[in-house]
Tab-separated table of C-alpha atoms in Angstrom:
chain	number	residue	atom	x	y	z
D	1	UNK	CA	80.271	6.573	113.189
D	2	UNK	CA	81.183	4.145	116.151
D	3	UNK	CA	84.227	6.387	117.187
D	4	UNK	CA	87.585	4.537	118.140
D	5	UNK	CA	85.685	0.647	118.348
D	6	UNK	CA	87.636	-0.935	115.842
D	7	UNK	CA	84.919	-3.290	114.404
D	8	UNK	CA	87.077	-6.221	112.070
D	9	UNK	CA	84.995	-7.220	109.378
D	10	UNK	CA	83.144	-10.365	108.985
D	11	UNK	CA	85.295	-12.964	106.749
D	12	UNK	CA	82.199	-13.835	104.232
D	13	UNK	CA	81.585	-11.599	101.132
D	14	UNK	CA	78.467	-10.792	103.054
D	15	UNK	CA	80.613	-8.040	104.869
D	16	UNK	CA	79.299	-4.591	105.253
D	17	UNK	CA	80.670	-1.812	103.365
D	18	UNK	CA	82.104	0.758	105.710
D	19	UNK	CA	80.676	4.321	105.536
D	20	UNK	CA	83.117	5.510	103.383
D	21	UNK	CA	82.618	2.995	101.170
D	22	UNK	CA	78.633	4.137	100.977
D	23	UNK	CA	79.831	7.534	100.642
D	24	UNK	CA	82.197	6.668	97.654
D	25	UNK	CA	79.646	5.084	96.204
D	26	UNK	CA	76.698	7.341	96.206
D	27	UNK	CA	79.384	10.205	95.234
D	28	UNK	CA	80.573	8.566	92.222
D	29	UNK	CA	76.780	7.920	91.470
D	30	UNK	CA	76.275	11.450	91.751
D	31	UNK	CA	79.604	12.714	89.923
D	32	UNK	CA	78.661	10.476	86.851
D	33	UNK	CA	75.036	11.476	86.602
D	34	UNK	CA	76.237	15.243	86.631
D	35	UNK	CA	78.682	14.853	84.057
D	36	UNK	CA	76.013	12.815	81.674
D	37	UNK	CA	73.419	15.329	82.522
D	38	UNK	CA	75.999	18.509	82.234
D	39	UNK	CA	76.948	17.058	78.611
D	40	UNK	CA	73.232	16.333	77.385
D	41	UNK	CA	72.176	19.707	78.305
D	42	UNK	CA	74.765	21.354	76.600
D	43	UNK	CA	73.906	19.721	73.312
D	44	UNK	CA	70.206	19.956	73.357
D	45	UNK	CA	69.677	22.812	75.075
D	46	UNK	CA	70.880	25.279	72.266
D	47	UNK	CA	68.042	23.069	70.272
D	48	UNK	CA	65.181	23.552	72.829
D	49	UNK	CA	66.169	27.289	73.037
D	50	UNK	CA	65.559	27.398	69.435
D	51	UNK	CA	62.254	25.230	69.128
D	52	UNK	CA	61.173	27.881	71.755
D	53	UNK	CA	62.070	30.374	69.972
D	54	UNK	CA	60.134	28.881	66.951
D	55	UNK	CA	57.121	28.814	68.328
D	56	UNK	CA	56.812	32.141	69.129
D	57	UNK	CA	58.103	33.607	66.509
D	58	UNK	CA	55.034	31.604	64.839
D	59	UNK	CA	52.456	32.475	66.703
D	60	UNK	CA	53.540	36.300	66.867
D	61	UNK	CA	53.095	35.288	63.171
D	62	UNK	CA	49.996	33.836	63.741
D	63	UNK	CA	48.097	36.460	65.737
D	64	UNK	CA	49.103	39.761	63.974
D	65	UNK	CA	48.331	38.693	59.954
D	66	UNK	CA	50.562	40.312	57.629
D	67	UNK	CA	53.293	40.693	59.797
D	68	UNK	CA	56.705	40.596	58.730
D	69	UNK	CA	58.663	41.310	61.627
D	70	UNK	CA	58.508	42.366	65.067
D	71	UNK	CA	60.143	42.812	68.086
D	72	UNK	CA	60.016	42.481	71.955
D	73	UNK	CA	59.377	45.636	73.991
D	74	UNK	CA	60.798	46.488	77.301
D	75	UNK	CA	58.840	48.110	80.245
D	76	UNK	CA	60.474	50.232	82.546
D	77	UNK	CA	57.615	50.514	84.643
D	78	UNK	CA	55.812	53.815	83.177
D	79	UNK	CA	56.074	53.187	79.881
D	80	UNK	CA	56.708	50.047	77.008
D	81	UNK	CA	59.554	50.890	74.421
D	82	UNK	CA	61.670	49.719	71.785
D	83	UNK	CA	65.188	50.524	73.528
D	84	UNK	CA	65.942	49.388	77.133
D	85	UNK	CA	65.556	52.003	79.454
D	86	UNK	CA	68.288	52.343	82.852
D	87	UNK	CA	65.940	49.555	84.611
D	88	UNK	CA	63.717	48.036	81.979
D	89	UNK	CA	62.713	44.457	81.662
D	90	UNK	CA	61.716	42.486	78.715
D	91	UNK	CA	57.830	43.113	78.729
D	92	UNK	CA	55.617	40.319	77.244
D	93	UNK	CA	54.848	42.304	74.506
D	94	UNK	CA	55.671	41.974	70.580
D	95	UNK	CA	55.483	44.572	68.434
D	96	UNK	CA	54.799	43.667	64.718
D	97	UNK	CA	55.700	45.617	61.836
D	98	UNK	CA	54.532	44.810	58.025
D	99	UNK	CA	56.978	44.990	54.810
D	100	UNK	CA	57.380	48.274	55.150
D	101	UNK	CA	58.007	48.537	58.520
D	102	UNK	CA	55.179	50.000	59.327
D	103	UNK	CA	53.654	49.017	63.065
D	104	UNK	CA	50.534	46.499	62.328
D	105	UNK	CA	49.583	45.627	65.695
D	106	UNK	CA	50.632	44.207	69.158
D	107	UNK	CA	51.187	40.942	70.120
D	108	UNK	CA	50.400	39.713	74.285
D	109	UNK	CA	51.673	36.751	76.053
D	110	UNK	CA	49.646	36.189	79.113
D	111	UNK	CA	48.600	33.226	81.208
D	112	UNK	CA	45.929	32.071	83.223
D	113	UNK	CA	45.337	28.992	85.934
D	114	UNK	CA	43.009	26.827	83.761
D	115	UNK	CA	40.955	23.701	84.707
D	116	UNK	CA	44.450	21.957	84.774
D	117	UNK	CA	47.172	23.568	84.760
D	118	UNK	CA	47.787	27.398	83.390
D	119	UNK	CA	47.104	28.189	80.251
D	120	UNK	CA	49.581	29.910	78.560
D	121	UNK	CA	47.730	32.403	75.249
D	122	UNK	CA	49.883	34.677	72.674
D	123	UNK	CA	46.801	37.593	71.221
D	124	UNK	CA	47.010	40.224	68.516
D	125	UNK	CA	45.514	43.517	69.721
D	126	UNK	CA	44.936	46.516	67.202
D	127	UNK	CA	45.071	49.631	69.010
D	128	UNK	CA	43.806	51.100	66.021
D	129	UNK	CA	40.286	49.208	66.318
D	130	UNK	CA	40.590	48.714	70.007
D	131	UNK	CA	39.981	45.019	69.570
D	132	UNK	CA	41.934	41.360	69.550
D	133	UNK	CA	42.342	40.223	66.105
D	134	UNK	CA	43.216	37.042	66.808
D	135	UNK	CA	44.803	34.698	69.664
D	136	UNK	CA	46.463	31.492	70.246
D	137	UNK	CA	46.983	29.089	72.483
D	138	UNK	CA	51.220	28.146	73.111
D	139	UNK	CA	50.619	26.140	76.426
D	140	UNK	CA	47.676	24.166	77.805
D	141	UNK	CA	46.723	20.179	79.762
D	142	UNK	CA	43.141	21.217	79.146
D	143	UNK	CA	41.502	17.778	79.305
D	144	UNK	CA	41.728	15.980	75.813
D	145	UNK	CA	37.757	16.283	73.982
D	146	UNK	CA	36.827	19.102	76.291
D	147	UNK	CA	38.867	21.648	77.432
D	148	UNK	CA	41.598	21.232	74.559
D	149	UNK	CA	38.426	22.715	72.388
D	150	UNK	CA	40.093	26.129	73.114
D	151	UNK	CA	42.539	25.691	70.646
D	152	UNK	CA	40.897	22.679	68.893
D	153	UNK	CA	37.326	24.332	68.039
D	154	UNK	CA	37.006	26.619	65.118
D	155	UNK	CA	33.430	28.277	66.897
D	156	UNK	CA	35.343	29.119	69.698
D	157	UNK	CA	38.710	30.703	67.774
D	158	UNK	CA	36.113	32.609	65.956
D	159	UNK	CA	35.470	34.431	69.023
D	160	UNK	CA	38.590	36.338	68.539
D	161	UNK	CA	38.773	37.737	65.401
D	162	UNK	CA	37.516	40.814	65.905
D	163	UNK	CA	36.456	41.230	69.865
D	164	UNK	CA	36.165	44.036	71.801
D	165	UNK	CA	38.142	44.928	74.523
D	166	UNK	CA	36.223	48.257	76.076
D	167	UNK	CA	35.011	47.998	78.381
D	168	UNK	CA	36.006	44.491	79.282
D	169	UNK	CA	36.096	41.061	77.401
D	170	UNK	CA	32.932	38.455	79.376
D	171	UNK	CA	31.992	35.270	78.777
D	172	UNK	CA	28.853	34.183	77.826
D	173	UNK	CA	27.148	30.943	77.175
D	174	UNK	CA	26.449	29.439	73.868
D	175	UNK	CA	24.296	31.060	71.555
D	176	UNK	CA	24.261	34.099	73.620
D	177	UNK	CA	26.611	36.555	71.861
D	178	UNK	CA	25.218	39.796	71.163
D	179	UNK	CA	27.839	42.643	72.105
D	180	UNK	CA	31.281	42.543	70.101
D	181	UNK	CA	33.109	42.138	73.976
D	182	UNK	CA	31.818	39.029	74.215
D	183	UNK	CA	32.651	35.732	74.135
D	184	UNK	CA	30.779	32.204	73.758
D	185	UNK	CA	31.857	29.849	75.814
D	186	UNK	CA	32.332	26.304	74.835
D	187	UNK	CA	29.227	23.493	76.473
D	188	UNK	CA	31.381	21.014	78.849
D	189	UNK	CA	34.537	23.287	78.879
D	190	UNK	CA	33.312	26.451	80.775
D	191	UNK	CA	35.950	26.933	83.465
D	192	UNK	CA	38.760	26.404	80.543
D	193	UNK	CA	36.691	28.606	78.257
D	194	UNK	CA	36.365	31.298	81.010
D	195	UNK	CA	40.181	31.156	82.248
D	196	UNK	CA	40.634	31.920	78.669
D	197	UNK	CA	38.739	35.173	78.511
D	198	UNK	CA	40.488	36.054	81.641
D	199	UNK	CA	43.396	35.601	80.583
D	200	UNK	CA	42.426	38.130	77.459
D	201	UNK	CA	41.031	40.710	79.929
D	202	UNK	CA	43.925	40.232	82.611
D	203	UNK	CA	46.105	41.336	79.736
D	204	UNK	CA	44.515	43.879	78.458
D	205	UNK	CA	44.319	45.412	81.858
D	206	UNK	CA	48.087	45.390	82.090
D	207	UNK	CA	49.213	46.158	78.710
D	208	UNK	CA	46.155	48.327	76.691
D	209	UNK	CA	46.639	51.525	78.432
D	210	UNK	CA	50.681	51.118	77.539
D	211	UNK	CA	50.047	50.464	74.522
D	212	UNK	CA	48.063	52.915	73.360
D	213	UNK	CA	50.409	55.247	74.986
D	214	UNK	CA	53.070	53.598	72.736
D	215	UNK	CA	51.243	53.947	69.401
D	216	UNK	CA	50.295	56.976	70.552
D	217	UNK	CA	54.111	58.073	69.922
D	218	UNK	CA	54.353	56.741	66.536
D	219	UNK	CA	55.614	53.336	67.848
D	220	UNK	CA	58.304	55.257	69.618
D	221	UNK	CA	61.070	54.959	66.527
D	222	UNK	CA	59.176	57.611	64.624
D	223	UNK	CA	58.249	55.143	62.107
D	224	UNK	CA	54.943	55.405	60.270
D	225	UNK	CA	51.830	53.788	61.997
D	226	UNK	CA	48.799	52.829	60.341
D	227	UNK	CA	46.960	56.344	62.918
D	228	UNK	CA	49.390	58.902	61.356
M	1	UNK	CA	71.920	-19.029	80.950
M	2	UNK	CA	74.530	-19.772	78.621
M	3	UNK	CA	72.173	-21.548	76.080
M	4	UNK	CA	70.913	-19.449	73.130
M	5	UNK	CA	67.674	-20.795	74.521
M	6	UNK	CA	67.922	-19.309	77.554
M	7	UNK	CA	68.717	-15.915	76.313
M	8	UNK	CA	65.493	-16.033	74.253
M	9	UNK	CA	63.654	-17.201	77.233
M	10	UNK	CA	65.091	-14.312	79.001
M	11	UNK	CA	63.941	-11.893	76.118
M	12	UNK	CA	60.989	-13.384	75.270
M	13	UNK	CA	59.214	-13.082	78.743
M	14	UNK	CA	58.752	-9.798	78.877
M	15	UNK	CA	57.275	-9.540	76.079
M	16	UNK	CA	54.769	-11.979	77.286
M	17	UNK	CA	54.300	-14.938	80.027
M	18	UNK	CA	55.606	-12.109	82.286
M	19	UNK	CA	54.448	-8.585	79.964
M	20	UNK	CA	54.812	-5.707	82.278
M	21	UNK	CA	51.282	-4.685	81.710
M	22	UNK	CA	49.229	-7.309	80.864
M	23	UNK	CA	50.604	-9.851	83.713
M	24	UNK	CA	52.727	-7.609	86.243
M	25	UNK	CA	50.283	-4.695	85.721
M	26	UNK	CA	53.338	-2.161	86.566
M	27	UNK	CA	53.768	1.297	85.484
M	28	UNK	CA	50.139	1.991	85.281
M	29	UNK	CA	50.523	6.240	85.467
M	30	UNK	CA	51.530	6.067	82.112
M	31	UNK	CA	49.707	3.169	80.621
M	32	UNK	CA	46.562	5.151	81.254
M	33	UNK	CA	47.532	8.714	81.243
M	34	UNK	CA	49.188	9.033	77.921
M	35	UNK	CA	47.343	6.457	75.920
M	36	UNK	CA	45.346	9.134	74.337
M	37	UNK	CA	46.594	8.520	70.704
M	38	UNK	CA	49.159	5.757	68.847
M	39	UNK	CA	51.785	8.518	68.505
M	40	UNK	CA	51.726	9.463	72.603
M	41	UNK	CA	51.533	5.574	73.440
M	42	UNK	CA	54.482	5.189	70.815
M	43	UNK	CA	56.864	8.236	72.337
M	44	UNK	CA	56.347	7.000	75.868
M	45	UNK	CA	57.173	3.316	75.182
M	46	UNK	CA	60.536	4.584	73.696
M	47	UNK	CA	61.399	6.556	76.242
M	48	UNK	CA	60.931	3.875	79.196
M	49	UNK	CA	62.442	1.249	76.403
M	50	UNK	CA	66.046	4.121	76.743
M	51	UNK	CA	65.796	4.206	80.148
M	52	UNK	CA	64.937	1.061	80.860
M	53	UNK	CA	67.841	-0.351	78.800
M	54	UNK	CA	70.571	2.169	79.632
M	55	UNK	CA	70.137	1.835	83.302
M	56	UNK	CA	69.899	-1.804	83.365
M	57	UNK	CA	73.078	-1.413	81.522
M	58	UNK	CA	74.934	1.037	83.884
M	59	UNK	CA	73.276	-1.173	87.045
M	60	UNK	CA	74.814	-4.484	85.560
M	61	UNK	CA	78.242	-3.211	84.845
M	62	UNK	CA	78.348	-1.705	88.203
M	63	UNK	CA	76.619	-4.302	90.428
M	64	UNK	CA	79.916	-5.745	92.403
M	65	UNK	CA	80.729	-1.693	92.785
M	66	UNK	CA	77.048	-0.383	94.330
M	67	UNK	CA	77.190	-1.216	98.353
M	68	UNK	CA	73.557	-2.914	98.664
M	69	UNK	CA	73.208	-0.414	101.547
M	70	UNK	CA	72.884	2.440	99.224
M	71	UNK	CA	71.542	0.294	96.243
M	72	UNK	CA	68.373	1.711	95.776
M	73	UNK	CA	69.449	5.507	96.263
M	74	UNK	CA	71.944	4.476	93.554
M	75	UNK	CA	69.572	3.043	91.165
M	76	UNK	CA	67.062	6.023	91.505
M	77	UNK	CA	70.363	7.940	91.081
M	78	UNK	CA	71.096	6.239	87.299
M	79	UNK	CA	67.303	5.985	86.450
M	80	UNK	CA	66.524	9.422	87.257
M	81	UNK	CA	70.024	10.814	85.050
M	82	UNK	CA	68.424	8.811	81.604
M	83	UNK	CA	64.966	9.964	82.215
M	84	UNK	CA	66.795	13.637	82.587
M	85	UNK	CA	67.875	13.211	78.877
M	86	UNK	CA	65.186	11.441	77.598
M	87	UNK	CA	63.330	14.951	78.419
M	88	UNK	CA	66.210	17.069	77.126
M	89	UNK	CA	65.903	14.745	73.623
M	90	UNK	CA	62.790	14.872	73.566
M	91	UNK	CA	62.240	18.600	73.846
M	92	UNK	CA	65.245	19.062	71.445
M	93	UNK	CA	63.823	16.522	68.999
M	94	UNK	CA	60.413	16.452	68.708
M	95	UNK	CA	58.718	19.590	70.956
M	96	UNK	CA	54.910	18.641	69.776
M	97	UNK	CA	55.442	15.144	71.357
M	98	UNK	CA	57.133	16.482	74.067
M	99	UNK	CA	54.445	19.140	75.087
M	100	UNK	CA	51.860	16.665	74.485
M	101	UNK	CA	53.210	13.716	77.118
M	102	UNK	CA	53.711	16.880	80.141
M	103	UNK	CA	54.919	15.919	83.315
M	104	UNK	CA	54.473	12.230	82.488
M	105	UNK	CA	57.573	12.292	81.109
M	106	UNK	CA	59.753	12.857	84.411
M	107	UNK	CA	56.926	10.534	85.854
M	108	UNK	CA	59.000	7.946	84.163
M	109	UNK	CA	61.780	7.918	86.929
M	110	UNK	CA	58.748	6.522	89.470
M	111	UNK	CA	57.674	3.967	87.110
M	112	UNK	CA	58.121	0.341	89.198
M	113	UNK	CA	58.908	-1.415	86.052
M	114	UNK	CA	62.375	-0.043	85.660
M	115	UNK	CA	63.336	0.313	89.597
M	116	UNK	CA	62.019	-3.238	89.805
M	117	UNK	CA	63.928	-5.414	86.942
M	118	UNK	CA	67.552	-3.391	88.557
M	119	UNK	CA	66.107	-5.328	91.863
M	120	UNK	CA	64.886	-8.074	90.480
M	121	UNK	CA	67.265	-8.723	87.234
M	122	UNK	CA	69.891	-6.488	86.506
M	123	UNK	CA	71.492	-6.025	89.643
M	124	UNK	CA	72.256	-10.018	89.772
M	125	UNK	CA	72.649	-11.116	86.081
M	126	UNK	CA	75.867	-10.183	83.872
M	127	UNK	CA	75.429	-7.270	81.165
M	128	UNK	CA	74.052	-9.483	78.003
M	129	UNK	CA	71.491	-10.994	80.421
M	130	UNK	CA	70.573	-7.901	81.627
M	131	UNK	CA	70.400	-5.978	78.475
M	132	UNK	CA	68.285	-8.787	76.700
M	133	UNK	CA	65.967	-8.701	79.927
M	134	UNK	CA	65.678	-5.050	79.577
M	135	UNK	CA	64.778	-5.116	75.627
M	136	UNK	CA	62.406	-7.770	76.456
M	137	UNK	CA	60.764	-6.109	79.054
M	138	UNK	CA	60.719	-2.309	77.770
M	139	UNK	CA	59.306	-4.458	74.408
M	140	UNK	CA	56.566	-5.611	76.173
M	141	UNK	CA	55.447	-2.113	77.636
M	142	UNK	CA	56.081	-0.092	74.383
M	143	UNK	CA	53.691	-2.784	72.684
M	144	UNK	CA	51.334	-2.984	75.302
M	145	UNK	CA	50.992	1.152	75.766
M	146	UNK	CA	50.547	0.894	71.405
M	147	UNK	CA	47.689	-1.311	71.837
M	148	UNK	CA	45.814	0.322	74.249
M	149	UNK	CA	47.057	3.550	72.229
M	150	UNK	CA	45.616	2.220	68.897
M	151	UNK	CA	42.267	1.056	70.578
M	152	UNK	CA	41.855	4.440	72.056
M	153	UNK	CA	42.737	6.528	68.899
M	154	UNK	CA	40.375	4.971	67.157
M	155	UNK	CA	37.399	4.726	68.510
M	156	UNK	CA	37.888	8.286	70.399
M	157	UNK	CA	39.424	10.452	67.862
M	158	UNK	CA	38.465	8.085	64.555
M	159	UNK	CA	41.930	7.539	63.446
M	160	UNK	CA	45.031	6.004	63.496
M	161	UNK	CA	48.725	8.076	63.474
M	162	UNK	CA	46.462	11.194	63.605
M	163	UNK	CA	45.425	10.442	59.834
M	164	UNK	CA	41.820	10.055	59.816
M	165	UNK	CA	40.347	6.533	59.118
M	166	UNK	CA	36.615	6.183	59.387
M	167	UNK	CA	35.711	9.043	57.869
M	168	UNK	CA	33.724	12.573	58.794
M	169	UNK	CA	30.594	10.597	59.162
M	170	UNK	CA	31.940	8.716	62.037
M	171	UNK	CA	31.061	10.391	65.788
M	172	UNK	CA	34.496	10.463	67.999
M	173	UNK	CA	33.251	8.489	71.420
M	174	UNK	CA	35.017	11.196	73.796
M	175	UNK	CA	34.815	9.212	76.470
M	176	UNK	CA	37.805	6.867	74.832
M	177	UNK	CA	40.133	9.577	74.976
M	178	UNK	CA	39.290	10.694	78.526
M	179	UNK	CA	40.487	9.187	81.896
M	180	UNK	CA	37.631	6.948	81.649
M	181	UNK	CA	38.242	4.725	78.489
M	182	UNK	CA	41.850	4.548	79.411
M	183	UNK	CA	40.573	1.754	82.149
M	184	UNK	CA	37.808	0.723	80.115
M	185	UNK	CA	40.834	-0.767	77.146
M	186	UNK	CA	43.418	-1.477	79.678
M	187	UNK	CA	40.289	-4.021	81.510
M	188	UNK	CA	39.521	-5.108	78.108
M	189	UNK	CA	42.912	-6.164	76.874
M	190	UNK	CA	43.626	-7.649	80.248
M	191	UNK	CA	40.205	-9.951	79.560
M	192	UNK	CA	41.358	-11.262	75.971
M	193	UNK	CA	45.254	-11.427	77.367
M	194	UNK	CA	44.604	-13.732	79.987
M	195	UNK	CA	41.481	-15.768	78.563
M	196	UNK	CA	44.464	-16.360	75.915
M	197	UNK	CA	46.868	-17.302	78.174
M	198	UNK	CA	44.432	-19.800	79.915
M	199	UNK	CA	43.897	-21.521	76.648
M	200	UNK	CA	47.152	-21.905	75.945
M	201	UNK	CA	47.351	-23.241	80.030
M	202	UNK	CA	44.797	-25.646	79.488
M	203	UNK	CA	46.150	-26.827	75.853
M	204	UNK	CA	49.858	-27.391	77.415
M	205	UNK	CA	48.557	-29.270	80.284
M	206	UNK	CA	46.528	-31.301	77.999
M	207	UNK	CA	49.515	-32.399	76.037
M	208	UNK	CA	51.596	-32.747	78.599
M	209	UNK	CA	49.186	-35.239	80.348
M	210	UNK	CA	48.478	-37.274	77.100
């Protein structure tokens, strides 16, 4: 720091620590807490991979009933598929097959700024019917007693059992439901019930027309759909 | 400090003539945020309890080493590294805890208790000292944070551990759970803590007089 002065150190232990000195220190800080964070990550993350994993592959589950397997489609931009096309990306879109591998439905991941935070929803959709057959909830900090009723309250799950998509999914209040595209909202959660059926119509917007398209093909393998 | 007496002294306070909550009143973020239920009060006292002891461990061992220039960098440094793998455990271990505590979790490297006993206690006392301090202290929150937990659960949700104690008769008062009854259990612990601790003021200085 102070070029060439040539400053001799105070006798008492109180003496200051040169810069290099500082520098060692906070370096070895930092070389220590990379290698103990390096070596924790390696071990758990294999395990938080696989929780992840979990909890999709419950919910997909979950949402589309009688499924027995399924599988992520890819979007190249025109169109969803089964195999990746020259420039496709994973699209957040399951499709489930029963036992005998015939396609059931389609399961969405979308998500949606909430009250808190975003909410992050997995939903069946039957192209068949044209309607959600059921949806859950994989991420939310909806305020505990109020807003977590959107996973929490059985009214309000009821909602989407058999809703409506065409020509788009509103909210209404309470009491108020009369059209099959609609859905009551919950008293005291509003803005989390409403960020949840905009999150349903966001992804319906992106992923219906595709997917009809999709089934439209026979599920694109050929296999037998429940249309054919 | 050499006497086993001392070494329970040096445990013991934390747990109460000098509880982190109840006396200090540090660490408040997560005393009220996560109090919700018993279980969230119970994974969040753990976690500070690891971190807590770990880095008064590492700040101990190393306290002739650390420059006091670049002390506090350092000790931000070690704290933040434990609460890094307290969140890697915990999402590993136990997801459903782990979604339910959020952010709060990496909250935990902010929390004044632990930056302030390296300050105050670790960075000056050898490693049994230091360690004892630490399980003292991180005793004191976890048990504190349970409390107010327990208090909350009940009354807001009607039950304890998430299994259901009063019965479907009983009306959850919301409010307990929400931001709200988190001060209203924290002010009334505080009131029964220290109207005990006068007591027990008044009684000692009673006997000591007579």
């Amino acid at each position: 720091m102070s070029e060439q002065t040539n400053i001799s150190p105070p006798p008492s232990d109180t003496a200051e620590a040169g810069p290099m000195r500082l520098v060692a220190t906070l370096g070895l800080a930092g070389f220590f807490a990379g290698l103990l964070l390096v070596t924790g990550f390696v071990f758990t993350q294999p395990l938080i991979e696989a929780n992840k994993a979990e909890a999709l592959r419950v919910a997909v589950y979950q949402v589309l009933q009688g499924c027995a397997s399924y599988e992520q489609l890819v979007w190249d931009g025109k169109q969803l598929s089964i195999e990746p096309g020259p420039d496709g990306g994973l699209a957040p879109v399951y499709l489930g097959r029963n036992a005998e591998g015939q396609v059931i439905g389609y399961a969405v991941v979308t998500e949606e700024p909430g009250f808190q935070d975003i909410i992050r929803a997995i939903y069946g959709y039957d192209p068949v019917s044209d309607q959600i057959i059921d949806m859950e909830i994989l991420e939310s900090k909806e305020t505990p007693g109020l807003g977590d009723k959107i996973f929490k309250d059985d009214a309000f799950r009821g909602n989407f059992t058999a809703l409506a998509v065409q020509p788009e999914i509103v909210s209404v209040k309470k009491g108020e439901k009369t059209q099959p595209n609609e859905v009551e909202a919950i008293t005291g959660a509003t803005i989390s019930s409403k960020a949840v059926t905009r999150l349903l119509q966001k992804g319906m917007e992106a992923w219906r027309q595709p997917i009809l398209d999709l089934n439209a093909q026979g599920g694109a393998t050929g296999e037998n759909t429940k249309t054919q | 400090m050499n006497t086993p007496d001392a070494h329970w002294d040096v445990f013991l306070k934390g747990l109460w003539k000098e509880n982190p909550v109840f006396v200090a009143v540090l660490g408040m973020c997560p005393t009220l945020a996560v109090t919700n239920t018993a279980i969230n009060s119970l994974a969040m006292g753990a976690a500070t309890f690891f971190v807590l002891f770990f880095s008064s461990l590492l700040v101990s061992l190393l306290r002739k080493v650390i420059a006091k220039q670049v002390r506090i960098t350092t000790y931000i440094v070690i704290i933040a590294t434990f609460v890094s793998l307290v969140d890697m455990l915990l999402a590993a271990l136990v997801p459903d805890i782990h979604k339910e505590l959020g952010a709060f979790i990496a909250l935990i490297v902010v929390n004044c208790l632990i930056l302030g006993r390296q300050e105050a206690f670790a960075a000056k006392n050898r490693v049994g000292p230091a360690l004892l301090d630490a399980a003292g202290m991180g005793l004191g929150f976890s048990m504190a944070l349970l409390m107010i937990g327990v208090v909350r659960e009940l009354l807001g949700s009607g039950s304890l551990f998430n299994i259901p104690v009063f019965g479907s008769s009983f009306e959850p008062w919301i409010v307990m759970i929400l931001p709200p009854g988190g001060f209203f259990t924290l002010g009334f612990l505080l009131l029964i803590f220290n109207a005990v601790a006068q007591r027990r003021a008044v009684a000692s200085s009673v006997t000591s007089q007579s």
